[in-house]
Amino acid sequence: MLVSERVGQFFLHSEDGRDRVEYTEYGAGDSWVVLVHAPLLTRRMHEPLARALAASGLHVVVPDLLGHGRSDRPADPLAYSVEAFGEHVVALLDHLGAPQAVLGGTSLGANVALEVAVSAPERVRGLLVEGPVLDNALEAGLLAASPLLLTARVLPFTLDAARLLSRPVPRSLLPFWAGVAVDALDQRSGPTAALLHGLLFGRLAPRSRERRQIAAPTLVVGHPRDPLHPTSDADLLASEVPGAELVRARGVLEWRLRPERLTNVAIGFCQSSWRAPSRRRRAAGR
C-alpha cells in the first residue's frame, strides 16, 4: 500500500536564535506515532518501519534530532542532552497539533521517548522502545563514545575528511542500509564533539523511580549479545514500567534485515495503544 510522504520543518527558539529541525511525515489521520533515531544516525533508519506503520493507518512522523541529518547542528554542548531532545519532541507535537502520540525510538531515541513519558506524560499514548541505554550500558557507552569525542576534538580533520568523501556517494545506488551507514559518516567535527559532550555529561535517562511511575502502555524490544544495548537494560525497564511487555529480538540486526516479525508486533502495539482509552479519559471517568 502506498502512503503519502511529506518533508516538513519547524524551529526551536534558543538564546542564539532559532534552530531548524527537519522531519518526514508518513500517512495521515489522528493516530500519531513519532519515531526517534539512534545517535549519529538519521531519520532514514526508521523509514521502512514508518512506511509499514503508515500503511496500517497510522500517522507517522520521523524527525532528525538537532545535530543530526538535515537538521541544524549547533556547536554548543548545551544544545544537546536527552532532556533537551525530549523537549524538542514535545515542540514537534505542538507544531503538528498532535495532542498525543505513541513515541518510539532506538537507543538514544528510546531514552528520549522515556524522557517525554516522564516530563510530559499527558502527551504520550504509548511507548515503543528498542534497545534502551540504561545502567548496564554505561561502561560500553563510554568506551564507544569517548574515542570519537577525542577524535572530534583533537583530530577534527579525520571526521571532516570522512564527510567530504561520503557526501558525493549517490545513496540511490546503494543498498538501503549501506546508504544509512554512509549517512552516518556525514559528521562535522565541531557539532559532533558538542553533541557527544552534551550526551556524555548530561542525564542519560530518567531515574529508576521515575520510570516506575510511567503509566503509558509500553513495549520494550531487547537485543541479545549487544554490549551497547544489553538485554539486561531491556529486562530492567520492562520490570520497572507497570504492565510493560518485553519482546526479545532474535539478533541485533533482526529488525533491520528480517523486519517482518518485529514490525508486525510494533503495528499491533501502536494500533492497540490508539484503540485503548487515553489516560485523560480514564482520569475523567474516575
mmCIF file of C-alpha atoms in Angstrom:
data_model
loop_
_atom_site.group_PDB
_atom_site.id
_atom_site.type_symbol
_atom_site.label_atom_id
_atom_site.label_comp_id
_atom_site.label_asym_id
_atom_site.label_seq_id
_atom_site.Cartn_x
_atom_site.Cartn_y
_atom_site.Cartn_z
ATOM 1 C CA MET A 1 0.000 0.000 0.000
ATOM 2 C CA LEU A 2 1.366 3.408 -0.989
ATOM 3 C CA VAL A 3 1.257 6.172 1.624
ATOM 4 C CA SER A 4 1.811 9.896 1.290
ATOM 5 C CA GLU A 5 5.203 11.242 2.368
ATOM 6 C CA ARG A 6 5.920 14.890 3.125
ATOM 7 C CA VAL A 7 9.018 16.702 4.377
ATOM 8 C CA GLY A 8 8.468 19.463 6.919
ATOM 9 C CA GLN A 9 10.387 21.656 9.317
ATOM 10 C CA PHE A 10 9.919 23.677 12.471
ATOM 11 C CA PHE A 11 12.104 25.963 14.566
ATOM 12 C CA LEU A 12 13.354 25.716 18.124
ATOM 13 C CA HIS A 13 13.967 29.035 19.846
ATOM 14 C CA SER A 14 17.286 29.350 21.655
ATOM 15 C CA GLU A 15 19.394 32.106 23.181
ATOM 16 C CA ASP A 16 21.423 32.291 19.953
ATOM 17 C CA GLY A 17 18.425 32.424 17.640
ATOM 18 C CA ARG A 18 16.439 29.651 16.006
ATOM 19 C CA ASP A 19 17.481 26.094 15.274
ATOM 20 C CA ARG A 20 15.742 24.281 12.417
ATOM 21 C CA VAL A 21 14.537 20.689 12.795
ATOM 22 C CA GLU A 22 13.503 18.737 9.708
ATOM 23 C CA TYR A 23 11.166 15.738 9.679
ATOM 24 C CA THR A 24 9.337 13.394 7.324
ATOM 25 C CA GLU A 25 5.619 12.722 7.716
ATOM 26 C CA TYR A 26 4.015 9.480 6.530
ATOM 27 C CA GLY A 27 0.290 8.924 6.139
ATOM 28 C CA ALA A 28 -2.470 10.974 7.745
ATOM 29 C CA GLY A 29 -5.063 10.931 10.492
ATOM 30 C CA ASP A 30 -5.160 11.478 14.242
ATOM 31 C CA SER A 31 -3.375 8.271 15.347
ATOM 32 C CA TRP A 32 0.070 9.818 15.697
ATOM 33 C CA VAL A 33 3.355 7.919 16.029
ATOM 34 C CA VAL A 34 6.753 9.634 16.406
ATOM 35 C CA LEU A 35 9.918 7.588 15.815
ATOM 36 C CA VAL A 36 13.299 8.841 17.063
ATOM 37 C CA HIS A 37 16.581 7.554 15.610
ATOM 38 C CA ALA A 38 19.779 6.304 17.247
ATOM 39 C CA PRO A 39 22.763 8.626 17.919
ATOM 40 C CA LEU A 40 24.794 9.818 14.908
ATOM 41 C CA LEU A 41 22.287 8.238 12.523
ATOM 42 C CA THR A 42 19.463 9.972 10.690
ATOM 43 C CA ARG A 43 15.713 9.629 10.356
ATOM 44 C CA ARG A 44 16.248 7.387 7.316
ATOM 45 C CA MET A 45 16.920 4.459 9.665
ATOM 46 C CA HIS A 46 13.211 4.396 10.560
ATOM 47 C CA GLU A 47 11.934 4.800 7.003
ATOM 48 C CA PRO A 48 10.922 1.127 6.488
ATOM 49 C CA LEU A 49 9.107 0.956 9.848
ATOM 50 C CA ALA A 50 7.450 4.341 9.290
ATOM 51 C CA ARG A 51 6.108 3.248 5.911
ATOM 52 C CA ALA A 52 4.789 -0.021 7.351
ATOM 53 C CA LEU A 53 3.080 1.756 10.253
ATOM 54 C CA ALA A 54 1.562 4.360 7.930
ATOM 55 C CA ALA A 55 0.301 1.629 5.581
ATOM 56 C CA SER A 56 -1.623 0.214 8.567
ATOM 57 C CA GLY A 57 -3.454 3.524 9.019
ATOM 58 C CA LEU A 58 -1.188 5.330 11.482
ATOM 59 C CA HIS A 59 0.141 8.877 11.052
ATOM 60 C CA VAL A 60 3.912 8.656 11.476
ATOM 61 C CA VAL A 61 6.454 11.450 11.906
ATOM 62 C CA VAL A 62 10.219 10.860 11.945
ATOM 63 C CA PRO A 63 12.466 13.828 12.828
ATOM 64 C CA ASP A 64 16.187 14.352 12.535
ATOM 65 C CA LEU A 65 17.181 15.329 16.066
ATOM 66 C CA LEU A 66 19.157 18.534 16.409
ATOM 67 C CA GLY A 67 22.759 17.806 15.416
ATOM 68 C CA HIS A 68 21.752 15.015 13.030
ATOM 69 C CA GLY A 69 20.850 14.597 9.386
ATOM 70 C CA ARG A 70 19.323 17.642 7.726
ATOM 71 C CA SER A 71 18.500 19.473 10.967
ATOM 72 C CA ASP A 72 20.699 22.305 12.221
ATOM 73 C CA ARG A 73 23.911 21.395 14.037
ATOM 74 C CA PRO A 74 24.887 23.989 16.643
ATOM 75 C CA ALA A 75 28.396 23.688 18.068
ATOM 76 C CA ASP A 76 27.288 24.335 21.658
ATOM 77 C CA PRO A 77 27.242 21.299 24.004
ATOM 78 C CA LEU A 78 24.420 22.933 25.962
ATOM 79 C CA ALA A 79 22.153 22.396 22.952
ATOM 80 C CA TYR A 80 22.343 18.614 23.365
ATOM 81 C CA SER A 81 21.018 16.308 26.053
ATOM 82 C CA VAL A 82 18.358 13.630 26.402
ATOM 83 C CA GLU A 83 16.268 16.149 28.338
ATOM 84 C CA ALA A 84 16.643 18.763 25.578
ATOM 85 C CA PHE A 85 15.720 16.209 22.909
ATOM 86 C CA GLY A 86 12.626 15.327 24.942
ATOM 87 C CA GLU A 87 11.636 18.994 24.894
ATOM 88 C CA HIS A 88 12.210 19.053 21.132
ATOM 89 C CA VAL A 89 9.832 16.110 20.638
ATOM 90 C CA VAL A 90 7.138 17.922 22.638
ATOM 91 C CA ALA A 91 7.765 21.026 20.494
ATOM 92 C CA LEU A 92 7.317 18.845 17.405
ATOM 93 C CA LEU A 93 3.959 17.590 18.717
ATOM 94 C CA ASP A 94 2.916 21.203 19.349
ATOM 95 C CA HIS A 95 3.953 22.156 15.832
ATOM 96 C CA LEU A 96 1.945 19.264 14.358
ATOM 97 C CA GLY A 97 -1.086 19.978 16.509
ATOM 98 C CA ALA A 98 -0.884 16.443 17.930
ATOM 99 C CA PRO A 99 -2.275 16.233 21.484
ATOM 100 C CA GLN A 100 -0.755 12.772 21.972
ATOM 101 C CA ALA A 101 1.447 10.285 20.145
ATOM 102 C CA VAL A 102 2.895 6.839 20.517
ATOM 103 C CA LEU A 103 6.579 7.593 20.948
ATOM 104 C CA GLY A 104 9.081 5.109 19.591
ATOM 105 C CA GLY A 105 12.835 5.137 19.432
ATOM 106 C CA THR A 106 16.039 3.163 19.187
ATOM 107 C CA SER A 107 18.976 3.566 21.592
ATOM 108 C CA LEU A 108 19.172 7.326 22.195
ATOM 109 C CA GLY A 109 15.697 7.562 20.662
ATOM 110 C CA ALA A 110 14.364 5.092 23.248
ATOM 111 C CA ASN A 111 15.785 7.210 26.066
ATOM 112 C CA VAL A 112 14.253 10.355 24.561
ATOM 113 C CA ALA A 113 10.850 8.657 24.454
ATOM 114 C CA LEU A 114 11.226 7.715 28.133
ATOM 115 C CA GLU A 115 12.176 11.296 28.960
ATOM 116 C CA VAL A 116 8.979 12.605 27.380
ATOM 117 C CA ALA A 117 6.941 9.986 29.247
ATOM 118 C CA VAL A 118 8.344 11.377 32.495
ATOM 119 C CA SER A 119 8.370 15.110 31.714
ATOM 120 C CA ALA A 120 5.125 15.337 29.683
ATOM 121 C CA PRO A 121 3.122 12.139 30.363
ATOM 122 C CA GLU A 122 -0.112 13.680 29.071
ATOM 123 C CA ARG A 123 1.403 13.757 25.553
ATOM 124 C CA VAL A 124 2.292 10.041 25.453
ATOM 125 C CA ARG A 125 -0.218 7.497 24.143
ATOM 126 C CA GLY A 126 2.261 4.631 24.285
ATOM 127 C CA LEU A 127 5.982 3.838 24.286
ATOM 128 C CA LEU A 128 7.737 1.645 21.724
ATOM 129 C CA VAL A 129 11.347 1.459 22.909
ATOM 130 C CA GLU A 130 14.090 -0.559 21.236
ATOM 131 C CA GLY A 131 17.460 -1.069 22.916
ATOM 132 C CA PRO A 132 17.171 1.428 25.791
ATOM 133 C CA VAL A 133 20.505 2.630 27.181
ATOM 134 C CA LEU A 134 20.312 2.418 30.976
ATOM 135 C CA ASP A 135 22.545 1.470 33.915
ATOM 136 C CA ASN A 136 24.106 -1.660 32.412
ATOM 137 C CA ALA A 137 25.268 0.067 29.210
ATOM 138 C CA LEU A 138 27.256 2.835 30.911
ATOM 139 C CA GLU A 139 30.751 1.367 30.548
ATOM 140 C CA ALA A 140 30.286 0.220 26.936
ATOM 141 C CA GLY A 141 28.753 3.577 26.023
ATOM 142 C CA LEU A 142 31.714 5.467 27.460
ATOM 143 C CA LEU A 143 34.175 3.185 25.663
ATOM 144 C CA ALA A 144 32.367 3.725 22.359
ATOM 145 C CA ALA A 145 31.740 7.467 22.566
ATOM 146 C CA SER A 146 34.890 8.747 24.293
ATOM 147 C CA PRO A 147 37.335 7.923 21.462
ATOM 148 C CA LEU A 148 35.038 9.569 18.925
ATOM 149 C CA LEU A 149 34.741 12.658 21.124
ATOM 150 C CA LEU A 150 38.524 12.784 21.498
ATOM 151 C CA THR A 151 38.982 12.360 17.750
ATOM 152 C CA ALA A 152 36.500 15.162 17.015
ATOM 153 C CA ARG A 153 38.340 17.476 19.429
ATOM 154 C CA VAL A 154 41.983 16.575 18.716
ATOM 155 C CA LEU A 155 41.890 15.268 15.122
ATOM 156 C CA PRO A 156 38.890 17.074 13.629
ATOM 157 C CA PHE A 157 40.209 16.734 10.085
ATOM 158 C CA THR A 158 39.532 12.969 10.179
ATOM 159 C CA LEU A 159 35.776 13.458 10.637
ATOM 160 C CA ASP A 160 35.718 16.296 8.137
ATOM 161 C CA ALA A 161 37.589 14.167 5.582
ATOM 162 C CA ALA A 162 35.132 11.289 6.032
ATOM 163 C CA ARG A 163 32.304 13.739 5.405
ATOM 164 C CA LEU A 164 33.896 15.070 2.234
ATOM 165 C CA LEU A 165 34.411 11.539 0.922
ATOM 166 C CA SER A 166 30.923 10.287 1.809
ATOM 167 C CA ARG A 167 28.796 13.221 0.640
ATOM 168 C CA PRO A 168 29.251 12.652 -3.138
ATOM 169 C CA VAL A 169 28.266 8.962 -2.847
ATOM 170 C CA PRO A 170 24.818 8.563 -4.506
ATOM 171 C CA ARG A 171 22.627 6.909 -1.860
ATOM 172 C CA SER A 172 20.154 5.724 -4.503
ATOM 173 C CA LEU A 173 22.776 3.357 -5.923
ATOM 174 C CA LEU A 174 23.470 1.708 -2.576
ATOM 175 C CA PRO A 175 21.501 -0.960 -0.704
ATOM 176 C CA PHE A 176 19.253 0.768 1.827
ATOM 177 C CA TRP A 177 21.253 0.011 4.971
ATOM 178 C CA ALA A 178 24.543 0.750 3.228
ATOM 179 C CA GLY A 179 23.110 4.187 2.460
ATOM 180 C CA VAL A 180 22.152 4.642 6.120
ATOM 181 C CA ALA A 181 25.726 3.721 7.113
ATOM 182 C CA VAL A 182 27.145 6.249 4.650
ATOM 183 C CA ASP A 183 24.774 8.882 6.071
ATOM 184 C CA ALA A 184 26.371 8.238 9.479
ATOM 185 C CA LEU A 185 29.736 9.367 8.057
ATOM 186 C CA ASP A 186 28.290 12.803 7.268
ATOM 187 C CA GLN A 187 29.536 14.368 10.510
ATOM 188 C CA ARG A 188 31.033 17.778 11.210
ATOM 189 C CA SER A 189 33.778 17.755 13.824
ATOM 190 C CA GLY A 190 32.620 20.768 15.873
ATOM 191 C CA PRO A 191 28.916 19.879 16.192
ATOM 192 C CA THR A 192 29.718 16.165 16.634
ATOM 193 C CA ALA A 193 32.079 16.948 19.524
ATOM 194 C CA ALA A 194 29.433 19.199 21.060
ATOM 195 C CA LEU A 195 26.754 16.523 20.651
ATOM 196 C CA LEU A 196 28.835 13.784 22.281
ATOM 197 C CA HIS A 197 29.958 16.137 25.061
ATOM 198 C CA GLY A 198 26.361 17.084 25.838
ATOM 199 C CA LEU A 199 25.160 13.472 25.875
ATOM 200 C CA LEU A 200 28.089 12.090 27.911
ATOM 201 C CA PHE A 201 27.923 14.748 30.602
ATOM 202 C CA GLY A 202 24.162 15.115 30.722
ATOM 203 C CA ARG A 203 21.415 12.939 32.141
ATOM 204 C CA LEU A 204 21.367 9.637 30.260
ATOM 205 C CA ALA A 205 17.791 8.591 31.097
ATOM 206 C CA PRO A 206 15.060 9.117 33.676
ATOM 207 C CA ARG A 207 15.862 7.666 37.085
ATOM 208 C CA SER A 208 14.509 4.288 38.106
ATOM 209 C CA ARG A 209 11.931 5.805 40.470
ATOM 210 C CA GLU A 210 10.686 7.994 37.615
ATOM 211 C CA ARG A 211 10.497 5.065 35.206
ATOM 212 C CA ARG A 212 8.389 3.158 37.744
ATOM 213 C CA GLN A 213 5.774 5.918 37.551
ATOM 214 C CA ILE A 214 5.275 5.688 33.759
ATOM 215 C CA ALA A 215 1.627 4.835 33.099
ATOM 216 C CA ALA A 216 1.631 4.660 29.298
ATOM 217 C CA PRO A 217 1.353 1.259 27.554
ATOM 218 C CA THR A 218 4.943 0.203 26.892
ATOM 219 C CA LEU A 219 6.559 -2.296 24.540
ATOM 220 C CA VAL A 220 10.271 -2.932 25.091
ATOM 221 C CA VAL A 221 12.390 -4.633 22.407
ATOM 222 C CA GLY A 222 15.624 -6.120 23.736
ATOM 223 C CA HIS A 223 18.754 -7.028 21.763
ATOM 224 C CA PRO A 224 20.750 -10.191 22.513
ATOM 225 C CA ARG A 225 24.547 -10.002 22.574
ATOM 226 C CA ASP A 226 24.613 -6.224 22.169
ATOM 227 C CA PRO A 227 27.012 -4.516 24.630
ATOM 228 C CA LEU A 228 25.742 -1.020 23.798
ATOM 229 C CA HIS A 229 22.111 -2.032 24.338
ATOM 230 C CA PRO A 230 22.325 -5.010 26.700
ATOM 231 C CA THR A 231 19.331 -7.252 27.188
ATOM 232 C CA SER A 232 19.671 -6.616 30.918
ATOM 233 C CA ASP A 233 18.668 -2.962 30.360
ATOM 234 C CA ALA A 234 15.586 -4.015 28.384
ATOM 235 C CA ASP A 235 14.733 -6.527 31.132
ATOM 236 C CA LEU A 236 15.226 -3.834 33.776
ATOM 237 C CA LEU A 237 12.951 -1.360 32.016
ATOM 238 C CA ALA A 238 10.245 -3.971 31.410
ATOM 239 C CA SER A 239 10.302 -4.851 35.117
ATOM 240 C CA GLU A 240 10.103 -1.214 36.198
ATOM 241 C CA VAL A 241 7.290 0.129 33.998
ATOM 242 C CA PRO A 242 3.946 -1.240 35.205
ATOM 243 C CA GLY A 243 2.370 -3.570 32.653
ATOM 244 C CA ALA A 244 5.233 -3.256 30.146
ATOM 245 C CA GLU A 245 5.630 -6.022 27.563
ATOM 246 C CA LEU A 246 9.080 -7.340 26.648
ATOM 247 C CA VAL A 247 9.875 -8.735 23.202
ATOM 248 C CA ARG A 248 13.299 -10.224 22.527
ATOM 249 C CA ALA A 249 14.832 -9.794 19.093
ATOM 250 C CA ARG A 250 16.415 -12.923 17.646
ATOM 251 C CA GLY A 251 19.551 -10.965 16.817
ATOM 252 C CA VAL A 252 20.973 -7.457 16.944
ATOM 253 C CA LEU A 253 20.053 -6.827 13.301
ATOM 254 C CA GLU A 254 16.745 -8.707 13.115
ATOM 255 C CA TRP A 255 14.652 -5.535 12.832
ATOM 256 C CA ARG A 256 16.985 -4.208 10.149
ATOM 257 C CA LEU A 257 17.468 -7.306 7.966
ATOM 258 C CA ARG A 258 14.415 -9.501 8.709
ATOM 259 C CA PRO A 259 11.900 -6.969 9.986
ATOM 260 C CA GLU A 260 8.566 -8.715 9.415
ATOM 261 C CA ARG A 261 8.078 -10.253 12.882
ATOM 262 C CA LEU A 262 9.022 -7.188 14.940
ATOM 263 C CA THR A 263 7.306 -4.776 12.559
ATOM 264 C CA ASN A 264 4.051 -6.717 12.899
ATOM 265 C CA VAL A 265 4.429 -6.613 16.685
ATOM 266 C CA ALA A 266 5.015 -2.843 16.519
ATOM 267 C CA ILE A 267 1.973 -2.293 14.295
ATOM 268 C CA GLY A 268 -0.226 -4.282 16.662
ATOM 269 C CA PHE A 269 1.084 -2.391 19.680
ATOM 270 C CA CYS A 270 0.608 1.068 18.132
ATOM 271 C CA GLN A 271 -2.893 0.251 16.931
ATOM 272 C CA SER A 272 -3.911 -1.170 20.317
ATOM 273 C CA SER A 273 -2.487 1.903 22.067
ATOM 274 C CA TRP A 274 -4.778 4.094 19.990
ATOM 275 C CA ARG A 275 -7.811 1.836 20.455
ATOM 276 C CA ALA A 276 -7.459 1.959 24.244
ATOM 277 C CA PRO A 277 -8.980 4.922 26.144
ATOM 278 C CA SER A 278 -6.481 7.681 26.811
ATOM 279 C CA ARG A 279 -5.294 8.379 30.331
ATOM 280 C CA ARG A 280 -7.123 11.681 30.304
ATOM 281 C CA ARG A 281 -10.425 9.959 29.572
ATOM 282 C CA ARG A 282 -9.800 7.337 32.235
ATOM 283 C CA ALA A 283 -8.968 10.058 34.747
ATOM 284 C CA ALA A 284 -12.136 11.971 33.865
ATOM 285 C CA GLY A 285 -14.207 8.838 34.447
ATOM 286 C CA ARG A 286 -12.951 8.252 37.963
#
